[in-house]
Each structure stands twice: as C-alpha cells, then as structure tokens.
Amino acid sequence: MTAPQADGLRLRTAPPRRRAWRAQAPVVAVVALGGALGALARYALSLALPTPAGGFPWATFWTNVTGCAVIGVFMVVVTDVWAAHRLVRPFFGTGVLGGFTTFSTYAVDIQKLVSSGHARTGLAYLALTLCAALAAVSLAVAATRRALRGRAGTTA
C-alpha cells in the first residue's frame, strides 16, 4: 500500500490515535466542566444538610435520589423529544449528574455507620437509598412520558 499522493507528493496524515483524541477532546472537556458543576452542587447540599456522627446521611440520600429522578426526566427528553447536540448528554448526564450523584460516598457512609456501631442505620440507609433511587428514576421516566403524551394530546 502506498500513501495518498497529490501532484506526485505524499500527503502527511495524522496518526489514527491523534485524530481519535481530537474527536474526543470536546467530550472530555464538557464532562469535566459538568462534573465540576455537579460536584459543587453536591458539596453545597452537604453543607446545607450536615450529617451528625451516627446519623442518617440525608444530604447524600437526597442527592442520589434527586439525581436519579433528574436523569430519568433528562433521558426521556433527549431521546424522545429533543434532538440534542452531541455534547449535551456527556455534559449534563455524565458530567453534571455524574458529579452531583455520589454512590461512592453512599458506600463509604454505609461502611462508616456499620463500623461505628450504627449497623441498623447503615442497613436502613443501604436499602432505602437503593429503593428510592430506583423508584425515582422509574417514576420520573413514567411521569415525563405521561406529561409529554398529555401535552401532545392537548395541542392536536
């Protein structure tokens, strides 16, 4: 195989890895920016709802449940309603909501509660967060689809 030629000269092309990075650089940038914004919002919520030692981690609980509900609404809107720009999902879904929700802190909170002698609170937190987060995303998807059907029915 020979390299492409123009007027007898060989054209230089960027290696495939460099082209792939250039295509992904905007995605990485918007995920980073969105993640920073989401993490700041989560931090503000943790300051507003501090958790006493051995207490139920309400800030992390509400962060994760709210984030799951918002991702349910968001995914319906960007898949069923709006032809979003290619960077909207990485920015908002992966970045903002990924930075906002914190299932790693959820796991650490459980471990801290159990190891400090508050196993009941830790297990209640484990079960309640899991059930509430799954319910939040499911209900948000269903409610958003229902609202969109209702809106489409009233305009027709």
PDB file of C-alpha atoms in Angstrom:
ATOM      1  CA  MET A   1       0.000   0.000   0.000  1.00  0.00           C
ATOM      2  CA  THR A   2       1.214   3.485  -0.712  1.00  0.00           C
ATOM      3  CA  ALA A   3       0.359   6.768   0.964  1.00  0.00           C
ATOM      4  CA  PRO A   4      -2.099   9.112  -0.772  1.00  0.00           C
ATOM      5  CA  GLN A   5      -0.424  11.425  -3.261  1.00  0.00           C
ATOM      6  CA  ALA A   6      -1.253  14.872  -4.587  1.00  0.00           C
ATOM      7  CA  ASP A   7       0.662  16.065  -7.634  1.00  0.00           C
ATOM      8  CA  GLY A   8       3.353  13.490  -7.015  1.00  0.00           C
ATOM      9  CA  LEU A   9       3.852  14.499  -3.357  1.00  0.00           C
ATOM     10  CA  ARG A  10       2.898  12.366  -0.405  1.00  0.00           C
ATOM     11  CA  LEU A  11       0.317  13.876   1.919  1.00  0.00           C
ATOM     12  CA  ARG A  12       1.003  13.623   5.616  1.00  0.00           C
ATOM     13  CA  THR A  13      -1.939  12.458   7.649  1.00  0.00           C
ATOM     14  CA  ALA A  14      -2.286  12.470  11.422  1.00  0.00           C
ATOM     15  CA  PRO A  15      -1.931   9.087  13.061  1.00  0.00           C
ATOM     16  CA  PRO A  16      -5.309   7.494  13.899  1.00  0.00           C
ATOM     17  CA  ARG A  17      -4.750   7.857  17.657  1.00  0.00           C
ATOM     18  CA  ARG A  18      -4.251  11.623  17.392  1.00  0.00           C
ATOM     19  CA  ARG A  19      -7.410  12.003  15.306  1.00  0.00           C
ATOM     20  CA  ALA A  20      -9.384   9.935  17.817  1.00  0.00           C
ATOM     21  CA  TRP A  21      -8.155  12.142  20.679  1.00  0.00           C
ATOM     22  CA  ARG A  22      -9.072  15.309  18.789  1.00  0.00           C
ATOM     23  CA  ALA A  23     -12.576  13.960  18.243  1.00  0.00           C
ATOM     24  CA  GLN A  24     -12.938  13.077  21.930  1.00  0.00           C
ATOM     25  CA  ALA A  25     -11.338  16.215  23.411  1.00  0.00           C
ATOM     26  CA  PRO A  26     -14.598  18.234  23.394  1.00  0.00           C
ATOM     27  CA  VAL A  27     -16.403  15.355  25.113  1.00  0.00           C
ATOM     28  CA  VAL A  28     -13.724  15.123  27.807  1.00  0.00           C
ATOM     29  CA  ALA A  29     -13.882  18.896  28.300  1.00  0.00           C
ATOM     30  CA  VAL A  30     -17.669  19.066  28.733  1.00  0.00           C
ATOM     31  CA  VAL A  31     -17.688  16.050  31.069  1.00  0.00           C
ATOM     32  CA  ALA A  32     -15.019  17.728  33.206  1.00  0.00           C
ATOM     33  CA  LEU A  33     -16.878  21.037  33.271  1.00  0.00           C
ATOM     34  CA  GLY A  34     -20.209  19.375  34.029  1.00  0.00           C
ATOM     35  CA  GLY A  35     -18.613  17.186  36.690  1.00  0.00           C
ATOM     36  CA  ALA A  36     -17.177  20.234  38.428  1.00  0.00           C
ATOM     37  CA  LEU A  37     -20.572  21.939  38.439  1.00  0.00           C
ATOM     38  CA  GLY A  38     -22.329  18.831  39.721  1.00  0.00           C
ATOM     39  CA  ALA A  39     -19.744  18.297  42.465  1.00  0.00           C
ATOM     40  CA  LEU A  40     -20.123  21.919  43.586  1.00  0.00           C
ATOM     41  CA  ALA A  41     -23.890  21.476  43.833  1.00  0.00           C
ATOM     42  CA  ARG A  42     -23.427  18.262  45.826  1.00  0.00           C
ATOM     43  CA  TYR A  43     -20.965  19.982  48.163  1.00  0.00           C
ATOM     44  CA  ALA A  44     -23.403  22.855  48.728  1.00  0.00           C
ATOM     45  CA  LEU A  45     -26.127  20.362  49.630  1.00  0.00           C
ATOM     46  CA  SER A  46     -23.801  18.571  52.056  1.00  0.00           C
ATOM     47  CA  LEU A  47     -23.104  21.909  53.768  1.00  0.00           C
ATOM     48  CA  ALA A  48     -26.819  22.666  53.973  1.00  0.00           C
ATOM     49  CA  LEU A  49     -27.649  19.241  55.466  1.00  0.00           C
ATOM     50  CA  PRO A  50     -24.699  18.176  57.649  1.00  0.00           C
ATOM     51  CA  THR A  51     -24.743  14.631  58.999  1.00  0.00           C
ATOM     52  CA  PRO A  52     -24.086  14.170  62.720  1.00  0.00           C
ATOM     53  CA  ALA A  53     -21.912  11.202  63.751  1.00  0.00           C
ATOM     54  CA  GLY A  54     -24.013   8.058  63.551  1.00  0.00           C
ATOM     55  CA  GLY A  55     -26.899   9.928  61.944  1.00  0.00           C
ATOM     56  CA  PHE A  56     -28.721   9.173  58.730  1.00  0.00           C
ATOM     57  CA  PRO A  57     -26.826  10.802  55.796  1.00  0.00           C
ATOM     58  CA  TRP A  58     -29.781  12.798  54.449  1.00  0.00           C
ATOM     59  CA  ALA A  59     -27.677  15.014  52.162  1.00  0.00           C
ATOM     60  CA  THR A  60     -26.213  12.040  50.287  1.00  0.00           C
ATOM     61  CA  PHE A  61     -29.583  10.298  50.253  1.00  0.00           C
ATOM     62  CA  TRP A  62     -31.399  13.289  48.722  1.00  0.00           C
ATOM     63  CA  THR A  63     -28.528  13.975  46.341  1.00  0.00           C
ATOM     64  CA  ASN A  64     -28.702  10.473  44.894  1.00  0.00           C
ATOM     65  CA  VAL A  65     -32.487  10.250  44.781  1.00  0.00           C
ATOM     66  CA  THR A  66     -32.837  13.687  43.174  1.00  0.00           C
ATOM     67  CA  GLY A  67     -30.054  12.945  40.695  1.00  0.00           C
ATOM     68  CA  CYS A  68     -31.752   9.686  39.684  1.00  0.00           C
ATOM     69  CA  ALA A  69     -35.067  11.457  39.153  1.00  0.00           C
ATOM     70  CA  VAL A  70     -33.420  14.168  37.052  1.00  0.00           C
ATOM     71  CA  ILE A  71     -31.589  11.619  34.905  1.00  0.00           C
ATOM     72  CA  GLY A  72     -34.940   9.894  34.270  1.00  0.00           C
ATOM     73  CA  VAL A  73     -36.505  13.140  33.033  1.00  0.00           C
ATOM     74  CA  PHE A  74     -33.380  14.093  31.087  1.00  0.00           C
ATOM     75  CA  MET A  75     -33.085  10.800  29.225  1.00  0.00           C
ATOM     76  CA  VAL A  76     -36.725  10.885  28.133  1.00  0.00           C
ATOM     77  CA  VAL A  77     -36.359  14.452  26.911  1.00  0.00           C
ATOM     78  CA  VAL A  78     -33.127  13.862  24.955  1.00  0.00           C
ATOM     79  CA  THR A  79     -34.246  10.543  23.478  1.00  0.00           C
ATOM     80  CA  ASP A  80     -37.966  11.068  22.847  1.00  0.00           C
ATOM     81  CA  VAL A  81     -38.371  14.817  22.371  1.00  0.00           C
ATOM     82  CA  TRP A  82     -35.270  16.771  21.612  1.00  0.00           C
ATOM     83  CA  ALA A  83     -32.552  16.052  19.065  1.00  0.00           C
ATOM     84  CA  ALA A  84     -29.793  17.207  21.387  1.00  0.00           C
ATOM     85  CA  HIS A  85     -26.330  18.334  20.352  1.00  0.00           C
ATOM     86  CA  ARG A  86     -23.779  15.529  20.691  1.00  0.00           C
ATOM     87  CA  LEU A  87     -22.208  17.175  23.751  1.00  0.00           C
ATOM     88  CA  VAL A  88     -25.431  17.608  25.770  1.00  0.00           C
ATOM     89  CA  ARG A  89     -25.554  14.057  27.136  1.00  0.00           C
ATOM     90  CA  PRO A  90     -21.871  13.963  28.147  1.00  0.00           C
ATOM     91  CA  PHE A  91     -22.127  17.424  29.735  1.00  0.00           C
ATOM     92  CA  PHE A  92     -25.350  17.015  31.662  1.00  0.00           C
ATOM     93  CA  GLY A  93     -25.818  13.254  32.047  1.00  0.00           C
ATOM     94  CA  THR A  94     -22.262  12.105  32.641  1.00  0.00           C
ATOM     95  CA  GLY A  95     -20.774  15.383  33.860  1.00  0.00           C
ATOM     96  CA  VAL A  96     -23.306  17.342  35.909  1.00  0.00           C
ATOM     97  CA  LEU A  97     -25.372  14.409  37.166  1.00  0.00           C
ATOM     98  CA  GLY A  98     -22.335  12.145  37.497  1.00  0.00           C
ATOM     99  CA  GLY A  99     -20.630  14.790  39.606  1.00  0.00           C
ATOM    100  CA  PHE A 100     -23.796  15.520  41.560  1.00  0.00           C
ATOM    101  CA  THR A 101     -24.763  11.964  42.479  1.00  0.00           C
ATOM    102  CA  THR A 102     -22.356  10.130  44.720  1.00  0.00           C
ATOM    103  CA  PHE A 103     -22.786   6.433  45.106  1.00  0.00           C
ATOM    104  CA  SER A 104     -19.184   6.128  46.274  1.00  0.00           C
ATOM    105  CA  THR A 105     -19.991   8.376  49.259  1.00  0.00           C
ATOM    106  CA  TYR A 106     -23.105   6.248  49.793  1.00  0.00           C
ATOM    107  CA  ALA A 107     -20.890   3.156  50.131  1.00  0.00           C
ATOM    108  CA  VAL A 108     -18.453   4.945  52.457  1.00  0.00           C
ATOM    109  CA  ASP A 109     -21.345   6.255  54.573  1.00  0.00           C
ATOM    110  CA  ILE A 110     -22.655   2.704  54.992  1.00  0.00           C
ATOM    111  CA  GLN A 111     -19.223   1.408  55.959  1.00  0.00           C
ATOM    112  CA  LYS A 112     -18.734   4.214  58.500  1.00  0.00           C
ATOM    113  CA  LEU A 113     -22.154   3.671  60.049  1.00  0.00           C
ATOM    114  CA  VAL A 114     -21.664  -0.081  60.392  1.00  0.00           C
ATOM    115  CA  SER A 115     -18.100   0.154  61.738  1.00  0.00           C
ATOM    116  CA  SER A 116     -19.094   2.817  64.291  1.00  0.00           C
ATOM    117  CA  GLY A 117     -21.795   0.615  65.803  1.00  0.00           C
ATOM    118  CA  HIS A 118     -24.775   2.010  63.863  1.00  0.00           C
ATOM    119  CA  ALA A 119     -25.451  -1.083  61.766  1.00  0.00           C
ATOM    120  CA  ARG A 120     -29.235  -0.622  61.744  1.00  0.00           C
ATOM    121  CA  THR A 121     -28.922   2.914  60.430  1.00  0.00           C
ATOM    122  CA  GLY A 122     -26.374   1.747  57.855  1.00  0.00           C
ATOM    123  CA  LEU A 123     -28.554  -1.102  56.624  1.00  0.00           C
ATOM    124  CA  ALA A 124     -31.651   1.104  56.555  1.00  0.00           C
ATOM    125  CA  TYR A 125     -29.688   3.675  54.559  1.00  0.00           C
ATOM    126  CA  LEU A 126     -28.439   0.980  52.185  1.00  0.00           C
ATOM    127  CA  ALA A 127     -31.929  -0.352  51.464  1.00  0.00           C
ATOM    128  CA  LEU A 128     -33.766   2.967  51.462  1.00  0.00           C
ATOM    129  CA  THR A 129     -31.308   4.652  49.089  1.00  0.00           C
ATOM    130  CA  LEU A 130     -31.359   1.746  46.660  1.00  0.00           C
ATOM    131  CA  CYS A 131     -35.150   1.513  46.617  1.00  0.00           C
ATOM    132  CA  ALA A 132     -35.700   5.267  46.498  1.00  0.00           C
ATOM    133  CA  ALA A 133     -33.141   5.834  43.716  1.00  0.00           C
ATOM    134  CA  LEU A 134     -34.605   3.094  41.531  1.00  0.00           C
ATOM    135  CA  ALA A 135     -38.134   4.299  42.214  1.00  0.00           C
ATOM    136  CA  ALA A 136     -37.135   7.900  41.477  1.00  0.00           C
ATOM    137  CA  VAL A 137     -35.707   7.136  38.047  1.00  0.00           C
ATOM    138  CA  SER A 138     -38.619   4.833  37.130  1.00  0.00           C
ATOM    139  CA  LEU A 139     -41.290   7.268  38.298  1.00  0.00           C
ATOM    140  CA  ALA A 140     -39.545  10.215  36.630  1.00  0.00           C
ATOM    141  CA  VAL A 141     -39.396   8.379  33.287  1.00  0.00           C
ATOM    142  CA  ALA A 142     -43.061   7.362  33.532  1.00  0.00           C
ATOM    143  CA  ALA A 143     -44.240  10.814  34.664  1.00  0.00           C
ATOM    144  CA  THR A 144     -42.249  12.584  31.957  1.00  0.00           C
ATOM    145  CA  ARG A 145     -43.601  10.314  29.236  1.00  0.00           C
ATOM    146  CA  ARG A 146     -47.136  10.743  30.563  1.00  0.00           C
ATOM    147  CA  ALA A 147     -46.750  14.533  30.687  1.00  0.00           C
ATOM    148  CA  LEU A 148     -45.390  14.595  27.147  1.00  0.00           C
ATOM    149  CA  ARG A 149     -48.261  12.425  25.874  1.00  0.00           C
ATOM    150  CA  GLY A 150     -50.730  14.725  27.613  1.00  0.00           C
ATOM    151  CA  ARG A 151     -49.113  17.798  26.126  1.00  0.00           C
ATOM    152  CA  ALA A 152     -49.131  16.265  22.643  1.00  0.00           C
ATOM    153  CA  GLY A 153     -52.809  15.329  23.070  1.00  0.00           C
ATOM    154  CA  THR A 154     -53.830  18.873  24.084  1.00  0.00           C
ATOM    155  CA  THR A 155     -52.109  20.541  21.126  1.00  0.00           C
ATOM    156  CA  ALA A 156     -53.561  18.204  18.492  1.00  0.00           C
TER     157      ALA A 156
END
